[in-house]
Coordinates of C-alpha atoms and ligand atoms in Angstrom, one line a residue:
X16 CA 46.8 -106.8 -131.4
X17 CA 45.6 -106.4 -127.9
X18 CA 44.0 -103.0 -127.1
X19 CA 45.5 -100.7 -124.5
X20 CA 42.8 -101.3 -122.0
X21 CA 43.0 -105.1 -122.1
X22 CA 46.7 -105.1 -122.1
X23 CA 46.7 -103.0 -118.9
X24 CA 44.1 -105.3 -117.5
X25 CA 46.4 -108.2 -118.4
X26 CA 49.3 -106.5 -116.8
X27 CA 47.4 -105.7 -113.6
X28 CA 46.3 -109.2 -113.2
X29 CA 49.8 -110.4 -113.9
X30 CA 51.9 -108.2 -111.6
X31 CA 49.6 -106.5 -109.2
X32 CA 47.4 -108.2 -106.7
X33 CA 46.4 -104.7 -105.6
X34 CA 44.7 -102.0 -107.6
X35 CA 47.6 -99.5 -108.4
X36 CA 47.2 -95.9 -107.6
X37 CA 48.1 -95.0 -111.2
X38 CA 48.8 -96.6 -114.5
X39 CA 51.1 -95.5 -117.3
X40 CA 51.8 -96.7 -120.8
X41 CA 55.3 -95.9 -122.1
X42 CA 57.7 -96.9 -125.0
X43 CA 60.7 -97.6 -122.7
X44 CA 60.9 -98.1 -118.9
X45 CA 64.3 -97.3 -117.6
X46 CA 65.4 -98.6 -114.2
X47 CA 68.0 -96.3 -112.5
X48 CA 68.7 -92.7 -113.1
X49 CA 72.5 -92.7 -112.8
X50 CA 75.0 -92.0 -115.6
X51 CA 73.6 -94.5 -118.1
X52 CA 69.8 -94.2 -117.2
X53 CA 69.9 -90.4 -117.4
X54 CA 71.7 -90.5 -120.7
X55 CA 69.4 -93.1 -122.2
X56 CA 66.3 -91.2 -121.1
X57 CA 67.5 -87.9 -122.6
X58 CA 68.5 -89.5 -125.9
X59 CA 65.4 -91.7 -126.2
X60 CA 63.0 -88.9 -125.5
X61 CA 64.8 -85.9 -127.2
X62 CA 66.5 -87.6 -130.1
X63 CA 64.3 -90.6 -130.8
X64 CA 60.9 -89.1 -129.8
X65 CA 60.0 -92.0 -127.5
X66 CA 57.9 -91.9 -124.3
X67 CA 60.1 -92.9 -121.4
X68 CA 59.9 -93.2 -117.6
X69 CA 62.9 -93.4 -115.3
X70 CA 62.5 -95.3 -112.0
X71 CA 65.0 -93.9 -109.5
X72 CA 65.4 -95.1 -105.9
X73 CA 67.0 -91.9 -104.7
X74 CA 65.8 -88.2 -104.8
X75 CA 68.3 -87.0 -107.4
X76 CA 69.6 -88.2 -110.8
X77 CA 73.3 -88.9 -111.2
X78 CA 74.1 -92.1 -109.3
X79 CA 77.7 -92.0 -108.4
X80 CA 77.9 -88.3 -109.0
X81 CA 77.8 -86.8 -105.5
X82 CA 78.2 -83.2 -104.5
X83 CA 78.5 -81.8 -101.0
X84 CA 77.5 -78.1 -101.0
X85 CA 79.7 -76.6 -98.3
X86 CA 77.5 -74.0 -96.5
X87 CA 80.6 -72.2 -95.1
X88 CA 82.4 -71.4 -98.4
X89 CA 79.5 -72.1 -100.8
X90 CA 81.9 -74.5 -102.6
X91 CA 80.8 -77.7 -104.4
X92 CA 82.8 -80.7 -103.2
X93 CA 82.5 -83.6 -105.7
X94 CA 83.1 -86.6 -103.6
X95 CA 82.0 -89.3 -106.0
X96 CA 82.7 -88.9 -109.7
X97 CA 85.6 -86.4 -110.1
X98 CA 86.7 -86.2 -113.7
X99 CA 85.6 -87.1 -117.2
X100 CA 87.4 -88.8 -120.1
X101 CA 87.1 -87.1 -123.5
X102 CA 85.7 -90.2 -125.1
X103 CA 82.7 -90.9 -127.2
X104 CA 79.7 -88.6 -126.7
X105 CA 80.9 -87.1 -123.4
X106 CA 81.7 -83.5 -124.5
X107 CA 78.5 -83.4 -126.6
X108 CA 76.4 -84.4 -123.6
X109 CA 77.8 -81.5 -121.6
X110 CA 77.3 -79.2 -124.5
X111 CA 73.7 -80.2 -125.0
X112 CA 73.0 -78.9 -121.5
X113 CA 75.1 -75.8 -122.0
X114 CA 77.5 -76.9 -119.3
X115 CA 81.0 -75.5 -120.1
X116 CA 84.0 -77.6 -119.4
X117 CA 87.6 -77.0 -118.2
X118 CA 90.8 -79.1 -117.9
X119 CA 90.6 -81.6 -115.1
X120 CA 90.6 -80.2 -111.5
X121 CA 92.2 -82.9 -109.5
X122 CA 93.0 -82.0 -105.9
X123 CA 94.4 -85.4 -105.0
X124 CA 97.0 -85.0 -107.8
X125 CA 98.3 -81.7 -106.5
X126 CA 98.4 -82.9 -102.9
X127 CA 101.4 -81.6 -101.0
X128 CA 101.9 -84.6 -98.9
X129 CA 100.5 -88.0 -98.2
X130 CA 101.0 -89.0 -94.6
X131 CA 101.3 -92.8 -94.1
X132 CA 100.1 -94.0 -90.7
X133 CA 99.7 -97.3 -89.0
X134 CA 96.0 -98.3 -89.2
X135 CA 95.9 -99.6 -85.6
X136 CA 97.8 -96.8 -83.8
X137 CA 97.5 -93.8 -86.1
X138 CA 101.2 -93.0 -85.7
X139 CA 103.3 -91.9 -88.7
X140 CA 105.2 -94.7 -90.4
X141 CA 108.6 -93.1 -91.3
X142 CA 109.8 -96.1 -93.4
X143 CA 107.4 -96.3 -96.3
X144 CA 109.4 -96.7 -99.5
X145 CA 109.2 -93.6 -101.8
X146 CA 107.2 -94.1 -105.0
X147 CA 109.1 -94.1 -108.3
X148 CA 110.1 -90.6 -109.6
X149 CA 107.5 -89.1 -111.9
X150 CA 109.5 -89.5 -115.0
X151 CA 109.7 -93.2 -114.5
X152 CA 106.0 -93.4 -113.7
X153 CA 105.3 -91.6 -117.0
X154 CA 107.7 -93.8 -119.0
X155 CA 106.1 -96.9 -117.7
X156 CA 102.6 -95.5 -118.5
X157 CA 103.7 -94.7 -122.1
X158 CA 104.9 -98.3 -122.5
X159 CA 101.6 -99.6 -121.1
X160 CA 99.7 -97.4 -123.5
X161 CA 101.3 -99.1 -126.5
X162 CA 100.1 -102.5 -125.2
X163 CA 96.6 -101.6 -124.0
X164 CA 95.8 -99.7 -127.2
X165 CA 96.1 -103.0 -129.2
X166 CA 93.2 -104.4 -127.1
X167 CA 90.8 -101.4 -127.4
X168 CA 88.6 -103.1 -130.1
X169 CA 87.8 -105.8 -127.5
X170 CA 87.0 -103.4 -124.8
X171 CA 85.3 -100.3 -126.2
X172 CA 82.7 -99.2 -126.6
X173 CA 81.8 -102.5 -124.9
X174 CA 82.7 -106.2 -125.1
X175 CA 80.7 -106.9 -128.3
X176 CA 83.8 -108.1 -130.0
X177 CA 85.4 -109.9 -127.1
X178 CA 86.6 -113.3 -128.2
X179 CA 86.3 -116.7 -126.4
X180 CA 88.5 -119.7 -126.1
X181 CA 92.0 -119.6 -127.5
X182 CA 91.2 -116.4 -129.4
X183 CA 91.5 -114.4 -126.1
X184 CA 94.9 -112.6 -126.2
X185 CA 97.1 -114.4 -123.7
X186 CA 98.1 -111.0 -122.1
X187 CA 94.5 -110.4 -121.0
X188 CA 94.4 -113.6 -119.1
X189 CA 97.7 -113.1 -117.2
X190 CA 97.6 -112.2 -113.5
X191 CA 98.2 -108.5 -113.4
X192 CA 101.5 -108.8 -111.6
X193 CA 102.8 -111.1 -114.3
X194 CA 101.6 -108.7 -117.0
X195 CA 103.4 -105.8 -115.3
X196 CA 106.6 -107.8 -115.1
X197 CA 106.3 -109.0 -118.7
X198 CA 106.2 -105.4 -120.0
X199 CA 108.3 -103.8 -117.2
X200 CA 105.5 -101.3 -116.4
X201 CA 105.5 -101.6 -112.6
X202 CA 106.5 -98.0 -112.0
X203 CA 103.2 -96.7 -113.3
X204 CA 101.3 -97.8 -110.2
X205 CA 101.0 -94.5 -108.4
X206 CA 99.1 -93.1 -111.5
X207 CA 96.9 -96.1 -111.7
X208 CA 96.2 -95.9 -108.0
X209 CA 95.2 -92.3 -108.4
X210 CA 92.9 -92.9 -111.3
X211 CA 91.1 -96.2 -110.5
X212 CA 92.4 -97.3 -107.1
X213 CA 94.9 -99.8 -108.6
X214 CA 94.7 -103.5 -109.4
X215 CA 96.0 -106.3 -107.2
X216 CA 98.7 -108.6 -108.6
X217 CA 96.3 -111.5 -108.8
X218 CA 93.6 -109.6 -110.7
X219 CA 93.1 -111.0 -114.2
X220 CA 94.7 -108.4 -116.6
X221 CA 91.4 -108.1 -118.6
X222 CA 89.7 -106.8 -115.5
X223 CA 92.6 -104.3 -114.8
X224 CA 92.4 -103.1 -118.4
X225 CA 88.7 -102.5 -118.2
X226 CA 89.4 -99.8 -115.6
X227 CA 92.8 -98.7 -117.0
X228 CA 91.8 -98.5 -120.6
X229 CA 93.3 -96.6 -123.6
X230 CA 91.2 -93.4 -123.4
X231 CA 91.9 -93.1 -119.7
X232 CA 95.6 -93.6 -120.1
X233 CA 96.0 -91.3 -123.2
X234 CA 93.6 -88.8 -121.6
X235 CA 95.9 -88.7 -118.6
X236 CA 99.1 -88.5 -120.7
X237 CA 97.8 -85.8 -123.1
X238 CA 95.9 -83.8 -120.5
X239 CA 92.5 -84.1 -122.1
X240 CA 90.5 -85.2 -119.1
X241 CA 87.9 -82.6 -118.2
X242 CA 85.5 -81.3 -115.6
X243 CA 82.5 -79.0 -115.8
X244 CA 83.0 -75.3 -115.2
X245 CA 82.3 -74.4 -112.4
X246 CA 83.5 -77.7 -110.9
X247 CA 80.2 -79.0 -109.7
X248 CA 79.4 -82.4 -111.2
X249 CA 75.8 -82.2 -110.2
X250 CA 74.9 -79.3 -112.5
X251 CA 74.7 -81.6 -115.6
X252 CA 72.3 -84.0 -113.8
X253 CA 70.3 -81.1 -112.3
X254 CA 69.7 -79.8 -115.8
X255 CA 68.8 -83.3 -117.1
X256 CA 66.4 -83.6 -114.2
X257 CA 64.7 -80.3 -115.1
X258 CA 64.4 -81.4 -118.7
X259 CA 63.0 -84.8 -117.9
X260 CA 60.5 -83.4 -115.4
X261 CA 57.7 -85.8 -114.6
X262 CA 59.2 -88.6 -116.6
X263 CA 61.4 -89.5 -113.6
X264 CA 59.7 -91.2 -110.7
X265 CA 62.0 -90.5 -107.7
X266 CA 62.1 -92.4 -104.4
X267 CA 60.6 -95.3 -106.3
X268 CA 61.5 -98.9 -106.9
X269 CA 60.1 -101.8 -108.9
X270 CA 58.3 -104.3 -106.6
X271 CA 57.0 -106.7 -109.2
X272 CA 57.4 -107.3 -113.0
X273 CA 56.5 -109.5 -115.8
X274 CA 58.6 -109.7 -119.0
X275 CA 58.0 -111.5 -122.2
X276 CA 58.7 -111.1 -125.9
X277 CA 55.7 -108.8 -126.4
X278 CA 56.7 -106.3 -123.6
X279 CA 57.0 -105.7 -119.9
X280 CA 54.8 -104.6 -117.0
X281 CA 56.3 -103.3 -113.9
X282 CA 54.7 -102.4 -110.6
X283 CA 56.5 -99.5 -109.0
X284 CA 56.1 -98.3 -105.4
X285 CA 57.3 -95.0 -104.0
X286 CA 58.6 -94.3 -100.5
X287 CA 55.1 -93.1 -99.5
X288 CA 53.6 -96.4 -100.6
X289 CA 51.8 -95.2 -103.7
X290 CA 51.9 -97.7 -106.6
X291 CA 52.2 -97.2 -110.3
X292 CA 51.7 -99.9 -112.9
X293 CA 53.7 -99.2 -116.0
X294 CA 53.5 -101.2 -119.3
X295 CA 55.9 -100.8 -122.2
X296 CA 57.2 -102.8 -125.1
X297 CA 60.8 -102.3 -123.8
X298 CA 62.7 -102.3 -120.5
X299 CA 66.2 -100.8 -120.1
X300 CA 67.9 -101.9 -116.9
X301 CA 70.4 -99.2 -116.0
X302 CA 71.1 -100.1 -112.4
X303 CA 73.6 -102.7 -111.3
X304 CA 72.1 -106.2 -111.3
X305 CA 72.7 -106.8 -107.6
X306 CA 70.6 -109.6 -106.0
X307 CA 68.4 -107.0 -104.2
X308 CA 67.9 -104.9 -107.4
X309 CA 66.9 -107.8 -109.6
X310 CA 64.8 -109.7 -107.1
X311 CA 61.5 -108.1 -108.3
X312 CA 62.4 -108.7 -112.0
X313 CA 62.0 -112.5 -111.7
X314 CA 65.2 -113.4 -113.5
X315 CA 65.3 -116.5 -115.6
X316 CA 67.9 -119.2 -115.4
X317 CA 70.2 -117.7 -118.0
X318 CA 70.1 -114.3 -116.3
X319 CA 70.7 -115.8 -112.9
X320 CA 73.6 -117.9 -114.2
X321 CA 75.4 -114.7 -115.3
X322 CA 74.6 -112.2 -112.6
X323 CA 75.3 -114.5 -109.7
X324 CA 79.0 -114.8 -110.7
X325 CA 79.9 -111.1 -110.1
X326 CA 81.7 -110.1 -106.9
X327 CA 80.4 -107.3 -104.7
X328 CA 82.7 -104.7 -103.3
X329 CA 81.5 -102.5 -100.5
X330 CA 82.5 -98.8 -100.8
X331 CA 81.2 -95.7 -99.2
X332 CA 82.3 -92.2 -100.2
X333 CA 81.9 -89.1 -98.2
X334 CA 83.1 -85.8 -96.8
X335 CA 84.4 -85.1 -93.3
X336 CA 84.7 -81.7 -91.6
X337 CA 87.6 -81.6 -89.1
X338 CA 89.8 -79.1 -87.4
X339 CA 93.1 -80.9 -87.5
X340 CA 93.9 -82.3 -91.0
X341 CA 96.2 -79.7 -92.6
X342 CA 95.4 -78.3 -96.1
X343 CA 96.9 -80.2 -99.0
X344 CA 97.2 -83.4 -97.0
X345 CA 96.1 -86.9 -97.7
X346 CA 96.3 -89.8 -95.2
X347 CA 96.8 -93.4 -96.0
X348 CA 96.2 -96.0 -93.2
X349 CA 98.6 -98.9 -93.7
X350 CA 97.2 -102.1 -92.3
X351 CA 99.5 -104.0 -90.0
X352 CA 99.1 -106.0 -86.8
X353 CA 95.8 -105.3 -85.0
X354 CA 94.4 -103.2 -87.9
X355 CA 90.7 -102.7 -87.8
X356 CA 88.6 -104.8 -90.2
X357 CA 87.8 -101.9 -92.5
X358 CA 89.7 -99.4 -94.7
X359 CA 89.6 -95.6 -94.5
X360 CA 91.3 -93.3 -97.0
X361 CA 91.5 -89.6 -96.4
X362 CA 92.0 -87.3 -99.4
X363 CA 92.2 -83.5 -99.7
X364 CA 89.0 -81.8 -100.9
X365 CA 90.4 -78.5 -102.1
X366 CA 88.6 -76.7 -99.3
X367 CA 90.1 -76.0 -95.8
X368 CA 88.7 -78.2 -93.1
X369 CA 87.1 -80.7 -95.5
X370 CA 88.5 -84.1 -96.4
X371 CA 87.1 -86.5 -99.0
X372 CA 87.0 -90.0 -97.6
X373 CA 86.5 -93.6 -98.8
X374 CA 85.3 -96.3 -96.4
X375 CA 85.3 -100.0 -97.2
X376 CA 84.0 -102.3 -94.6
X377 CA 81.7 -105.2 -95.4
X378 CA 78.8 -105.7 -93.1
X379 CA 78.8 -102.2 -91.6
X380 CA 75.6 -100.2 -91.4
X381 CA 75.6 -96.6 -92.4
X382 CA 75.9 -95.4 -88.8
X383 CA 78.6 -97.9 -88.0
X384 CA 80.6 -96.9 -91.0
X385 CA 80.4 -93.2 -90.1
X386 CA 81.5 -94.0 -86.6
X387 CA 84.4 -96.0 -87.9
X388 CA 85.4 -93.0 -90.0
X389 CA 85.2 -90.6 -87.1
X390 CA 87.3 -93.1 -85.0
X391 CA 89.9 -93.2 -87.7
X392 CA 90.2 -89.4 -87.7
X393 CA 90.3 -89.0 -84.0
X394 CA 93.0 -91.7 -83.8
X395 CA 95.2 -89.3 -85.7
X396 CA 94.9 -86.8 -82.8
X397 CA 95.3 -89.3 -79.9
X398 CA 98.4 -90.6 -81.7
X399 CA 99.8 -87.1 -81.9
X400 CA 100.0 -87.2 -85.7
X401 CA 97.9 -84.1 -86.0
X402 CA 96.6 -81.6 -83.5
X403 CA 93.7 -79.1 -83.5
X404 CA 94.5 -75.4 -83.1
X405 CA 95.6 -74.3 -79.5
X406 CA 92.7 -74.3 -77.1
X407 CA 90.2 -76.1 -79.4
X408 CA 88.8 -79.6 -79.0
X409 CA 89.4 -82.0 -81.8
X410 CA 86.3 -82.2 -84.0
X411 CA 85.5 -84.7 -86.8
X412 CA 82.1 -84.9 -88.3
X413 CA 80.9 -86.9 -91.4
X414 CA 78.9 -84.3 -93.4
X415 CA 78.2 -86.5 -96.4
X416 CA 78.2 -90.3 -96.8
X417 CA 76.9 -92.2 -99.8
X418 CA 76.9 -95.9 -100.7
X419 CA 78.9 -96.8 -103.8
X420 CA 78.8 -100.5 -103.3
X421 CA 78.9 -102.2 -106.7
X422 CA 79.5 -105.4 -108.6
X423 CA 82.8 -106.3 -110.3
X424 CA 84.2 -109.0 -112.6
X425 CA 85.8 -111.8 -110.8
X426 CA 85.1 -114.7 -113.1
X427 CA 87.9 -117.3 -113.6
X428 CA 90.0 -117.5 -116.7
X429 CA 88.3 -120.8 -117.5
X430 CA 84.9 -119.1 -117.5
X431 CA 86.2 -116.4 -119.9
X432 CA 87.5 -119.1 -122.2
X433 CA 84.2 -121.0 -122.0
X434 CA 82.5 -117.9 -123.3
X435 CA 81.3 -116.0 -120.2
X436 CA 81.2 -112.6 -121.9
X437 CA 79.3 -114.0 -124.8
X438 CA 76.8 -115.6 -122.4
X439 CA 76.4 -112.3 -120.7
X440 CA 75.9 -110.3 -123.9
X441 CA 73.4 -113.0 -125.1
X442 CA 71.0 -111.6 -122.4
X443 CA 70.6 -108.4 -124.4
X444 CA 67.1 -108.1 -125.9
X445 CA 65.7 -111.3 -124.2
X446 CA 62.2 -110.9 -123.0
X447 CA 62.1 -107.3 -124.2
X448 CA 64.8 -106.4 -121.7
X449 CA 68.1 -104.5 -122.5
X450 CA 70.9 -103.8 -120.1
X451 CA 73.4 -101.0 -119.8
X452 CA 75.7 -99.4 -117.2
X453 CA 79.1 -99.9 -115.7
X454 CA 79.1 -103.7 -115.7
X455 CA 78.6 -103.9 -119.4
X456 CA 81.5 -101.9 -120.5
X457 CA 84.6 -100.1 -119.0
X458 CA 83.0 -98.3 -116.1
X459 CA 83.7 -94.5 -116.5
X460 CA 80.8 -92.2 -117.3
X461 CA 82.0 -91.5 -120.8
X462 CA 82.4 -95.2 -121.6
X463 CA 79.0 -95.9 -120.2
X464 CA 77.4 -93.2 -122.4
X465 CA 79.2 -94.6 -125.5
X466 CA 78.1 -98.1 -124.7
X467 CA 74.5 -96.9 -124.2
X468 CA 74.7 -95.5 -127.7
X469 CA 75.3 -99.0 -129.0
X470 CA 72.3 -100.4 -127.2
X471 CA 69.6 -97.8 -128.1
X472 CA 69.3 -98.5 -131.8
X473 CA 69.0 -102.3 -131.1
X474 CA 66.4 -101.7 -128.3
X475 CA 64.4 -99.5 -130.7
X476 CA 64.2 -102.1 -133.5
X477 CA 60.6 -103.1 -134.0
X478 CA 59.2 -100.0 -132.3
X479 CA 57.6 -97.4 -134.5
Ligands
LIG504 C1 84.1 -93.8 -106.0 C2 83.9 -93.7 -107.5 C3 84.5 -92.7 -108.3 C4 84.2 -92.6 -109.6 N1 84.8 -91.6 -110.3 C5 84.6 -91.5 -111.6 C6 85.2 -90.4 -112.3 O1 85.9 -89.6 -111.8 N2 84.9 -90.3 -113.6 C7 84.1 -91.2 -114.3 O2 83.8 -91.0 -115.5 N3 83.5 -92.2 -113.7 C8 83.8 -92.4 -112.3 N4 83.3 -93.5 -111.7 C9 82.5 -94.4 -112.4 C10 81.0 -93.9 -112.6 O3 80.5 -93.7 -111.4 C11 80.3 -94.9 -113.4 O4 80.8 -94.9 -114.7 C12 78.8 -94.6 -113.6 O5 78.3 -94.2 -112.4 C13 78.1 -95.8 -114.0 O6 76.9 -95.5 -114.4 P1 75.6 -96.5 -114.2 O7 74.5 -95.8 -114.8 O8 76.0 -97.8 -114.5 O9 75.4 -96.5 -112.6 P2 75.1 -95.4 -111.5 O10 75.6 -94.1 -112.0 O11 75.6 -95.9 -110.2 O12 73.5 -95.3 -111.5 C14 72.7 -96.3 -111.0 C15 71.4 -95.6 -110.5 O13 70.4 -96.5 -110.2 C16 69.8 -96.2 -109.0 N5 69.3 -97.4 -108.4 C17 70.0 -98.4 -107.7 N6 69.2 -99.4 -107.4 C18 68.0 -99.0 -107.7 C19 66.7 -99.6 -107.6 N7 66.5 -100.8 -107.1 N8 65.6 -99.0 -108.2 C20 65.8 -97.8 -108.7 N9 66.9 -97.2 -108.9 C21 68.0 -97.8 -108.4 C22 70.9 -95.5 -108.2 O14 70.4 -94.7 -107.2 C23 71.6 -94.7 -109.3 O15 71.1 -93.5 -109.5 C24 83.4 -93.6 -110.3 C25 82.9 -94.6 -109.5 C26 83.1 -94.7 -108.2 C27 82.5 -95.8 -107.4
LIG505 C1 53.7 -110.3 -108.4 O1 53.3 -111.0 -109.6 C2 53.0 -112.3 -109.4 C3 52.6 -112.9 -110.8 O2 53.5 -112.6 -111.7 C4 51.8 -112.4 -108.4 O3 51.6 -113.8 -108.1 C5 52.1 -111.7 -107.2 O4 51.0 -111.7 -106.3 C6 52.5 -110.3 -107.4 N1 52.8 -109.6 -106.2 C7 52.3 -108.4 -105.9 C8 52.8 -107.7 -104.6 O5 51.6 -107.8 -106.6
LIG506 C1 47.1 -95.8 -103.2 O1 46.0 -96.7 -103.2 C2 45.7 -97.3 -102.0 C3 44.6 -98.3 -102.2 O2 45.0 -99.2 -103.3 C4 45.2 -96.3 -101.0 O3 45.0 -96.9 -99.7 C5 46.3 -95.2 -100.9 O4 45.8 -94.1 -100.1 C6 46.7 -94.6 -102.2 N1 47.8 -93.7 -102.1 C7 47.8 -92.6 -102.7 C8 49.1 -91.7 -102.4 O5 47.0 -92.2 -103.5
LIG507 C1 108.2 -99.6 -90.2 O1 108.1 -98.9 -88.9 C2 107.2 -99.5 -88.0 C3 107.1 -98.7 -86.8 O2 107.4 -97.3 -87.0 C4 107.5 -100.9 -87.7 O3 106.5 -101.5 -86.9 C5 107.6 -101.7 -89.1 O4 108.1 -103.0 -88.8 C6 108.6 -101.0 -90.0 N1 108.6 -101.7 -91.3 C7 109.7 -102.0 -92.0 C8 109.5 -102.6 -93.3 O5 110.8 -101.7 -91.6
LIG508 C1 97.5 -114.4 -105.0 O1 97.5 -115.8 -105.4 C2 98.4 -116.6 -104.7 C3 98.4 -117.9 -105.4 O2 97.1 -118.4 -105.7 C4 98.0 -116.6 -103.3 O3 99.0 -117.4 -102.6 C5 98.0 -115.2 -102.7 O4 97.5 -115.3 -101.4 C6 97.1 -114.3 -103.5 N1 97.2 -113.0 -103.1 C7 96.2 -112.1 -102.9 C8 96.5 -110.8 -102.5 O5 95.0 -112.5 -103.0
LIG509 C1 94.5 -87.7 -126.5 O1 93.9 -89.0 -126.3 C2 92.7 -89.2 -126.9 C3 92.1 -90.5 -126.4 O2 92.8 -91.6 -126.9 C4 92.8 -89.2 -128.4 O3 91.6 -89.4 -129.0 C5 93.3 -87.8 -128.7 O4 93.6 -87.8 -130.1 C6 94.6 -87.5 -128.0 N1 94.9 -86.0 -128.2 C7 96.1 -85.6 -128.4 C8 96.1 -84.1 -128.6 O5 97.0 -86.3 -128.4
LIG510 C1 75.9 -77.7 -107.5 O1 74.9 -78.0 -108.5 C2 73.6 -78.4 -108.0 C3 72.7 -78.8 -109.1 O2 72.5 -77.7 -110.0 C4 73.1 -77.4 -107.1 O3 71.9 -77.8 -106.5 C5 74.1 -77.0 -106.0 O4 73.6 -75.9 -105.2 C6 75.4 -76.6 -106.6 N1 76.4 -76.4 -105.6 C7 77.0 -75.2 -105.3 C8 77.9 -75.1 -104.2 O5 76.8 -74.2 -106.1

């Protein structure tokens, strides 16, 4: 057994060509303080008695949980994560931080009207076909539930039992459009769009089912989705942050790492340039394995072969203050001829004068994206679709804008049959490294927490 001092010396010489400002020795290093990293840190420290450190690039925990605090009304506008599924440990996690819950608060659901406009001109399209009536939507969803629930053992709490080759159920490999036609469930699409943004007809059904899984569907149907009370999704993470205290290094990222079967060393740098060298017998990666995120981790061939096959989808979420979008109104821009090369979606926030927005535009910088959003809003005024109050200039200002770009499954059916999921899961535990988060399981917070619970006991094996 190497002594502490010599192992730190070994680590310094291996990952740091500089003398770090600080060194730490921990049981588990957690990369990313979003839904999965925060949950893992709390459980490992509080329930398993381990020393942990969380390395978080931003200044807050919570990842995709984003809250705009409106200074005018003192209201919390949740513009990232909105609602929670009552699945796995979710309610217990809220209870542990004394955060009460309430039935889901979903403004988009109660929207009075969605206005469909041409994306190029901003003028109202009067000829959009009406969605199916609600009863037909619900009937289709009920039928879908009876199908998707058969596949739950393959999906939740993760893909541990997912089969390969001919054992993969044929339904899961159909293009989504064919699956919908086979079961006659096309009418459920407005609910699916609302919950997860919908699936395109060419998407492999497995990937649509990952998002539109049994607990989500039954939670919608039986009204058990929930929100914190008051409806401020940042409260949970604020309390976790207080509890974890100095065990979270904010504004910090890994710049170098070595990993082998005996443990890991990571060199971390904060935004001010100060470096910390951390050694631990275990690493838990709880951010998405994007090329930029994993670059300092020196991936091996097997890791590269898996992570390089995911697709990246650009998404920004935010809040816009304007003086011309009426209350209870959402706006959908329909792309036609001359449509701009990006997508803007406008939703109702629940507070007058504030809209929640999505922006998808590959290659746009933050400032360019914000400008495109403002342009889309002002187009609605120049087209005469909406008007500010008499005597006022039209104003549209992006008051919150956060990057939610993430990886998604896009592997071919052949790759699935050849064992892609098994190849991915075989990375778990290699070179003292474990992986959690939205890519490893259906991607809602509650699913991610339940999946993390399957990882922790395995990660802890061999640690006293
Ligand atoms: C628009 C949108 C809406 C959603 N709505 C819901 C919802 O209503 N309900 C729900 O249950 N789920 C929702 N989800 C899904 C939910 O966000 C995910 O389940 C959850 O965030 C996944 O957790 P995670 O830990 O994998 O990733 P994240 O929560 O994204 O956490 C990753 C963390 O890692 C940090 N990080 C990234 N790179 C680095 C780096 N290099 N170094 C250090 N730290 C880094 C990030 O800052 C972040 O804090 C939504 C997702 C999106 C995109
Ligand atoms: C990162 O580690 C490698 C050895 O693993 C070393 O060659 C390199 O100099 C290190 N880089 C920094 C910035 O410390
Ligand atoms: C970190 O260490 C470097 C030298 O290695 C030093 O120049 C720098 O001032 C230190 N930063 C802090 C914040 O201590
Ligand atoms: C709908 O109306 C727009 C103009 O208002 C027109 O350009 C478009 O072709 C119409 N679409 C259909 C399907 O009729
Ligand atoms: C779906 O796949 C078909 C056949 O491969 C292709 O022609 C079509 O363009 C695809 N549609 C989308 C939206 O990708
Ligand atoms: C609602 O759905 C959840 C998730 O599947 C299920 O566990 C629960 O039993 C259902 N509750 C009711 C009241 O039907
Ligand atoms: C929402 O919660 C966060 C975290 O506790 C807090 O900082 C913020 O002020 C709250 N927002 C409002 C409007 O109360």
